[in-house]
Tab-separated table of C-alpha atoms in Angstrom:
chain	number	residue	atom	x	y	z
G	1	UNK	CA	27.214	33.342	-104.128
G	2	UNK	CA	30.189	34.848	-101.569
G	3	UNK	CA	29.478	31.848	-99.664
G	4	UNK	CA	29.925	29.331	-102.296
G	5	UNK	CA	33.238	31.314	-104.121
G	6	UNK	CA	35.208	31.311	-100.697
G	7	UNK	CA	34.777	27.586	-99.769
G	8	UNK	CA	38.319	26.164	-99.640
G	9	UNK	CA	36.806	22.966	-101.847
G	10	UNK	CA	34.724	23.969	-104.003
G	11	UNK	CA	31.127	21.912	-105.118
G	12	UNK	CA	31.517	18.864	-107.212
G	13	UNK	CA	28.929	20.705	-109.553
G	14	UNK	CA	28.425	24.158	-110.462
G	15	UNK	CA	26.097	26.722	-108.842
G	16	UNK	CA	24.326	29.474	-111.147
G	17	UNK	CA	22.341	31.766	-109.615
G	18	UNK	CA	19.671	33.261	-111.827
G	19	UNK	CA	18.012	36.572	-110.930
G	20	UNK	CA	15.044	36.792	-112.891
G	21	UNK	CA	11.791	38.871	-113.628
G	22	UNK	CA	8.644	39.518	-114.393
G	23	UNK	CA	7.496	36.679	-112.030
G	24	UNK	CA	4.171	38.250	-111.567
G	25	UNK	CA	3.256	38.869	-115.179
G	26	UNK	CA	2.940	35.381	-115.978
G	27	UNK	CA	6.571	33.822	-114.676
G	28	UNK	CA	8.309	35.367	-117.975
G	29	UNK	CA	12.062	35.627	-117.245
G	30	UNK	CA	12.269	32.233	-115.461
G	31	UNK	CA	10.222	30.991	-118.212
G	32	UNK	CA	12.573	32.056	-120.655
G	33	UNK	CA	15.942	30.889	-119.115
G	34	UNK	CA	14.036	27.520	-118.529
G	35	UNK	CA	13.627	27.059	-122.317
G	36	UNK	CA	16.796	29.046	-123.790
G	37	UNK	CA	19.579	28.420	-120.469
G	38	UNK	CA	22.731	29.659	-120.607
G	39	UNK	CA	24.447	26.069	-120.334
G	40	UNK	CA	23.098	22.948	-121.604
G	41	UNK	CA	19.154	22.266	-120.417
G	42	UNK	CA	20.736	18.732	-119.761
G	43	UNK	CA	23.298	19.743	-117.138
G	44	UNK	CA	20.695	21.455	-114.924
G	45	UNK	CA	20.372	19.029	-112.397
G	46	UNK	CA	17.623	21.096	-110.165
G	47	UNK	CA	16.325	23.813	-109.295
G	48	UNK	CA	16.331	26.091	-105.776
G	49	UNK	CA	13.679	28.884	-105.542
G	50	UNK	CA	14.140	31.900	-103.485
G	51	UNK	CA	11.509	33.752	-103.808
G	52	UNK	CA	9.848	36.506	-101.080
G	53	UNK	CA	11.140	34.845	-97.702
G	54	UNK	CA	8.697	36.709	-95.348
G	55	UNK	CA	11.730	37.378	-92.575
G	56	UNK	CA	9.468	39.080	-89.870
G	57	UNK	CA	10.355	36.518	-87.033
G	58	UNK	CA	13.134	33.909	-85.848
G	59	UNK	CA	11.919	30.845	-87.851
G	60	UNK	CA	12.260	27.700	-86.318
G	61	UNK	CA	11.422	25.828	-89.597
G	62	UNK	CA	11.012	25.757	-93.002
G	63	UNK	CA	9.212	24.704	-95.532
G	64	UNK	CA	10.439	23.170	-98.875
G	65	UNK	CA	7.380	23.292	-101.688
G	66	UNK	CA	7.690	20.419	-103.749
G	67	UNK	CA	10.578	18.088	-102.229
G	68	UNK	CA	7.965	15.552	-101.462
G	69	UNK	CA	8.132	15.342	-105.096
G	70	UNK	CA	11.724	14.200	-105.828
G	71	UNK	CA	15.220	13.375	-103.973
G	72	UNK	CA	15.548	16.774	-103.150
G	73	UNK	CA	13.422	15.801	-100.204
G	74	UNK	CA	16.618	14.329	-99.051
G	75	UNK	CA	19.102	16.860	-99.787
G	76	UNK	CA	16.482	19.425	-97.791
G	77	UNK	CA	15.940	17.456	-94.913
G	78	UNK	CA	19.846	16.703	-94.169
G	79	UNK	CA	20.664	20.563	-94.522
G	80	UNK	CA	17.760	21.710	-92.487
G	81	UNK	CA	18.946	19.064	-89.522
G	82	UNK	CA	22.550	20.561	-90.055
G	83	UNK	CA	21.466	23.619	-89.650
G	84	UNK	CA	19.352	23.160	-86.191
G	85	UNK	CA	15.969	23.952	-87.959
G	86	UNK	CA	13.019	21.664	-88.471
G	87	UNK	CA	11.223	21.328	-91.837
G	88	UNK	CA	7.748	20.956	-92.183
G	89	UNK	CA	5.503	19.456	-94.757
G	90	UNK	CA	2.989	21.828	-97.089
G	91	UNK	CA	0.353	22.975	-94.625
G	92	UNK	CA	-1.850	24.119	-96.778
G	93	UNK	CA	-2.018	22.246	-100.330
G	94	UNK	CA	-5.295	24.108	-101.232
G	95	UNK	CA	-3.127	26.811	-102.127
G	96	UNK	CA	-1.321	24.720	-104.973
G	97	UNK	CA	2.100	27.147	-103.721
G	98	UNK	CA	4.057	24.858	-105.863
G	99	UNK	CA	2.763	25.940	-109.156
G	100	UNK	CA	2.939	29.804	-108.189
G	101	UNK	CA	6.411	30.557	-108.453
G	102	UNK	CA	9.077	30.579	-110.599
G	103	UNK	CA	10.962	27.420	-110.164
G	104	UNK	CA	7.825	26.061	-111.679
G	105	UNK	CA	9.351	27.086	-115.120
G	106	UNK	CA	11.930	24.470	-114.568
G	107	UNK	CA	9.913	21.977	-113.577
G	108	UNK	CA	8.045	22.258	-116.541
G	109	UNK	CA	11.183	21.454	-118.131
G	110	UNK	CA	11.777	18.580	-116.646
G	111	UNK	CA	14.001	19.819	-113.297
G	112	UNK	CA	13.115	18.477	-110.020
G	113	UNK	CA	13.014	21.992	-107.965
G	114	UNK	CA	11.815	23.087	-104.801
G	115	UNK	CA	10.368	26.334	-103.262
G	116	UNK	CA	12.033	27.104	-99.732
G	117	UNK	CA	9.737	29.652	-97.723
G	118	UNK	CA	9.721	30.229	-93.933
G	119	UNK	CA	7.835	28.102	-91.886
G	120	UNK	CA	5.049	28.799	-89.132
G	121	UNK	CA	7.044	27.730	-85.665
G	122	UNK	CA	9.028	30.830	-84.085
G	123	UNK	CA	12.175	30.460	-81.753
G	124	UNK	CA	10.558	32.871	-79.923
G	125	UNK	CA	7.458	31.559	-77.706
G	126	UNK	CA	5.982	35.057	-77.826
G	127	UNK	CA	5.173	34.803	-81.659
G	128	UNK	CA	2.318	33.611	-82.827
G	129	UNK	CA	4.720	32.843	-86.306
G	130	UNK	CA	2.031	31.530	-88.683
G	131	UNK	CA	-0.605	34.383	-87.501
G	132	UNK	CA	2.119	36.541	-88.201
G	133	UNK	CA	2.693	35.657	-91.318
G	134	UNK	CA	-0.417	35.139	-92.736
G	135	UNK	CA	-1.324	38.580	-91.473
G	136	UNK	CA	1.537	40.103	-94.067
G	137	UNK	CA	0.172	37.822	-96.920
G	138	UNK	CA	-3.156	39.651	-96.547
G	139	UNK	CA	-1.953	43.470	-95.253
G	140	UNK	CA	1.074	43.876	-97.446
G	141	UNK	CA	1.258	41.459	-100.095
G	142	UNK	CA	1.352	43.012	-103.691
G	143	UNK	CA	0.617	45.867	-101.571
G	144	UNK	CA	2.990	49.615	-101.505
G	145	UNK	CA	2.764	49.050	-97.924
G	146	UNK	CA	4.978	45.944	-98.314
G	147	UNK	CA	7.883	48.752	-98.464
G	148	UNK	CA	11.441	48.856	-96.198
G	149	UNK	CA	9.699	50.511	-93.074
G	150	UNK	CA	8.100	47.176	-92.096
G	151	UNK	CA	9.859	44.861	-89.374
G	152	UNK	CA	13.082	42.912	-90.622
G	153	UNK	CA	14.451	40.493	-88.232
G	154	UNK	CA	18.295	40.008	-89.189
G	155	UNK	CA	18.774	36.837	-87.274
G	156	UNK	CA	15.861	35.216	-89.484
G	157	UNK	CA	17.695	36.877	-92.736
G	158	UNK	CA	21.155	34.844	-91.935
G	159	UNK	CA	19.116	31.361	-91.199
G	160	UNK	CA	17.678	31.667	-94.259
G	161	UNK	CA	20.704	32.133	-96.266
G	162	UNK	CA	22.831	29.651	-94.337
G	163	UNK	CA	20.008	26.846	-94.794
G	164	UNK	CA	20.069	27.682	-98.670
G	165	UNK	CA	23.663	27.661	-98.800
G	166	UNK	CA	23.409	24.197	-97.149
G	167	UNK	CA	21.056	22.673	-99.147
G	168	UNK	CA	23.035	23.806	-102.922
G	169	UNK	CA	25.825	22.506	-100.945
G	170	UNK	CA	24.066	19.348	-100.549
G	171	UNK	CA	23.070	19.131	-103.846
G	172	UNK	CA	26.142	20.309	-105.417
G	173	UNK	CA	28.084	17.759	-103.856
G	174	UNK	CA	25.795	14.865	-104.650
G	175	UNK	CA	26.872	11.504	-106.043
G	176	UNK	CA	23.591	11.414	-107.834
G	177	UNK	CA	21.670	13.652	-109.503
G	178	UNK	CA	18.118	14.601	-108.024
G	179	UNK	CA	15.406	12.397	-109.573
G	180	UNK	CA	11.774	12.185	-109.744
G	181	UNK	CA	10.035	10.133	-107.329
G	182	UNK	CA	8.197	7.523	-109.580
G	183	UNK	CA	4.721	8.354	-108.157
G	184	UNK	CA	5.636	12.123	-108.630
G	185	UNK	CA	2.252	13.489	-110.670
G	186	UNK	CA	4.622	16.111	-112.076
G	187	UNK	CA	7.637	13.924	-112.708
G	188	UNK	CA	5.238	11.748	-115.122
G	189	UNK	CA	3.642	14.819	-116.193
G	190	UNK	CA	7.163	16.772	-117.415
G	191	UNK	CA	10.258	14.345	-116.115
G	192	UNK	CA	12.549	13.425	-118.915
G	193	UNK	CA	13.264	9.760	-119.192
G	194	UNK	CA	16.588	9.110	-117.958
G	195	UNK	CA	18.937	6.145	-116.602
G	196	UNK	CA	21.863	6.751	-114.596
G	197	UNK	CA	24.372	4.239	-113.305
G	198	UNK	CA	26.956	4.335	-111.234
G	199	UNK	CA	29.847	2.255	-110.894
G	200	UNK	CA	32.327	1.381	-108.040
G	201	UNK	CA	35.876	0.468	-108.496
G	202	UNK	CA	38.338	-1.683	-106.803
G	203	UNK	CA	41.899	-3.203	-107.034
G	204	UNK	CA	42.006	-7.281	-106.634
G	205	UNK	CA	44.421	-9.396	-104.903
G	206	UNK	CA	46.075	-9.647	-108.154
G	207	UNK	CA	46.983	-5.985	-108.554
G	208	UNK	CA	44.266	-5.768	-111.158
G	209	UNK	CA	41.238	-2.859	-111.406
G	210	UNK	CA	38.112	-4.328	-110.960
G	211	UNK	CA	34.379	-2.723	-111.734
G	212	UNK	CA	30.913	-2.906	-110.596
G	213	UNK	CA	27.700	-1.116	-111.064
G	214	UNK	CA	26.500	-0.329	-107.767
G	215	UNK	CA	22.749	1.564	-108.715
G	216	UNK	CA	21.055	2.396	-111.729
G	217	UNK	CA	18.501	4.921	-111.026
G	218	UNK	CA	15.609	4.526	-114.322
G	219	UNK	CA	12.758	7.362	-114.112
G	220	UNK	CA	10.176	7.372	-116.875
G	221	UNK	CA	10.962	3.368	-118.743
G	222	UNK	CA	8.111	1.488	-118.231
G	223	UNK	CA	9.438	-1.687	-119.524
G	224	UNK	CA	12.230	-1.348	-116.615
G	225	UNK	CA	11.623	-4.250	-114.152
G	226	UNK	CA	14.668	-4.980	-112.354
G	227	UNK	CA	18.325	-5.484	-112.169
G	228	UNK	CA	19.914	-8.670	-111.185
G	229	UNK	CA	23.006	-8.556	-108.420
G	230	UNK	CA	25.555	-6.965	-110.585
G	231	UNK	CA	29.480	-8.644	-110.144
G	232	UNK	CA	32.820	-7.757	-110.078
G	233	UNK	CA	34.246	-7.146	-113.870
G	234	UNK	CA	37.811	-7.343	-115.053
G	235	UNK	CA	39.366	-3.857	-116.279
G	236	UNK	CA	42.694	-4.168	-118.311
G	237	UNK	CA	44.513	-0.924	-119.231
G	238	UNK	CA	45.903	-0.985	-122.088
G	239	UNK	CA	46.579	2.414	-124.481
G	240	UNK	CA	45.189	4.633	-122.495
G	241	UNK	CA	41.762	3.088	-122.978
G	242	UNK	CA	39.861	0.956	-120.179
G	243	UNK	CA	38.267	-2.267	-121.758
G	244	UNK	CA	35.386	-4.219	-119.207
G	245	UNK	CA	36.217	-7.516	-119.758
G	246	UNK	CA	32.877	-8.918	-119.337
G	247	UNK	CA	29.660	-7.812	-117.720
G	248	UNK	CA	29.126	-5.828	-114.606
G	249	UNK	CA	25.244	-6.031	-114.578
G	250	UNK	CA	22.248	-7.440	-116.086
G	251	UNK	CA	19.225	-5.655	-116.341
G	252	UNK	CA	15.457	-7.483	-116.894
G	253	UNK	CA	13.072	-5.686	-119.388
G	254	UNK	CA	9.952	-7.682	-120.445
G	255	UNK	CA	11.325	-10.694	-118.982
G	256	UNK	CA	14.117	-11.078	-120.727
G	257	UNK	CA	17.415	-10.765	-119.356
G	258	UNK	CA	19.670	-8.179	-121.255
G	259	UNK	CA	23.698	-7.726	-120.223
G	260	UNK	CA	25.098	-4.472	-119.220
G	261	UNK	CA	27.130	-3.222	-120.508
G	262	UNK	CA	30.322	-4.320	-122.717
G	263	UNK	CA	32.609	-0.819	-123.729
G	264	UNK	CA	35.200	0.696	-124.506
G	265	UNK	CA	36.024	4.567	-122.159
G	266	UNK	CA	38.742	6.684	-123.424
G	267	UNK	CA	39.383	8.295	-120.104
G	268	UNK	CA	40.322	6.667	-116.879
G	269	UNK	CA	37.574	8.207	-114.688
């Protein structure tokens, strides 16, 4: 949180950072701010989980539960390679780590999260990284011996944060929201249906503003097929209003073509 409130430009979006508990009783407190949030349920965009980085070693990778499942696969895999460390993919999905923890609340709300742990590489050739930390999952685990005398490695403890940091940076800074990869078994299972589009602007050689729809990202419309190469549309100013004279896209739903979109926007964003 000191990292993101001294940036000199600050995120596009805003960053909340949730500390929350009883994870182990049944993941009550994330459960709760999943279903009553403290902003609108709407605005959460996604979801990053820290939860019990096992910093025993100097990582060399990571790895991000669940991105396979959205765009946040993306966002993770550009701050990992900005960051000099390597991500790797679930190595053991018989252990269903995606459902265990608490971002899982928010993806049962419909919030494409992920679950960054440690991965099982070590900068240092002498570790054996995923022995090691395997061998703390069973010693020390939900154990009293999991206490402040064991081994902390401090250079592993400031990767970690500064690969977080990067990847709400990423996110934060987004032009799109994260979204649901179509095939996603839990984005068809909770994902709320949604279109986005978004919309690029130019001046012609006439001095007017001109509009086009660039994408249109649809999760969870069946009926969606396609959408037609969008053109340029007129945009006249006039009373602090911006009127689209004519169409900027056309979309194709059950073979039928249907025109997007005709409006009136009262700001000039």
């Amino acid at each position: 949180a000191r990292m993101f409130a001294s940036l000199p430009v600050k995120p596009k979006r805003s960053i909340l950072f949730v500390a929350v508990t009883a994870e182990e009783k049944g993941l009550l407190g994330s459960d709760y701010y999943a279903q009553i949030p403290t902003v609108p349920a709407e605005n959460i965009v996604a979801n990053v989980n820290l939860d019990m980085p096992i910093l025993t070693f100097d990582f060399a990778d990571v790895i991000a539960f669940g991105a396979e499942h959205s765009s946040m696969q993306q966002y993770v895999a550009d701050a990992t390679a900005s960051q000099g460390i390597a991500l790797t993919d679930d190595p053991w999905p018989e252990m269903n780590l995606f459902t265990r923890s608490d971002h899982y609340s928010f993806v049962k709300q419909g919030i494409p999260s992920i679950f960054l742990v440690t991965g099982i590489t070590s900068n240092d050739p002498k570790d054996d990284a995923e022995n090691m930390l395997m061998n703390f999952l069973k010693t020390h685990y939900h154990s009293p011996s999991d206490d402040l005398y064991q081994p902390f490695n401090w250079t592993a403890a400031y990767n970690f944060t500064q690969v977080n940091f990067a990847i709400g940076l990423e996110v934060g800074n987004a032009a799109q929201r994260p979204m649901w990869n179509a095939d996603s078994f839990f984005g068809q299972t909770f994902g709320k249906s949604y279109k986005h589009a978004y919309f690029q602007g130019r001046t012609n050689v006439a001095g007017y503003r001109q509009v086009k729809l660039v994408s249109l990202n649809v999760f969870g419309d069946d009926d969606f097929i396609g959408l037609i190469e969008p053109e340029w549309s007129l945009v006249i100013r006039k009373d602090q209003c911006l009127f689209y004279g004519g169409f900027v896209a056309t979309l194709v739903r059950d073979h039928r073509e249907f025109l997007l979109c005709r409006f009136c926007a009262t700001s000039s964003g």
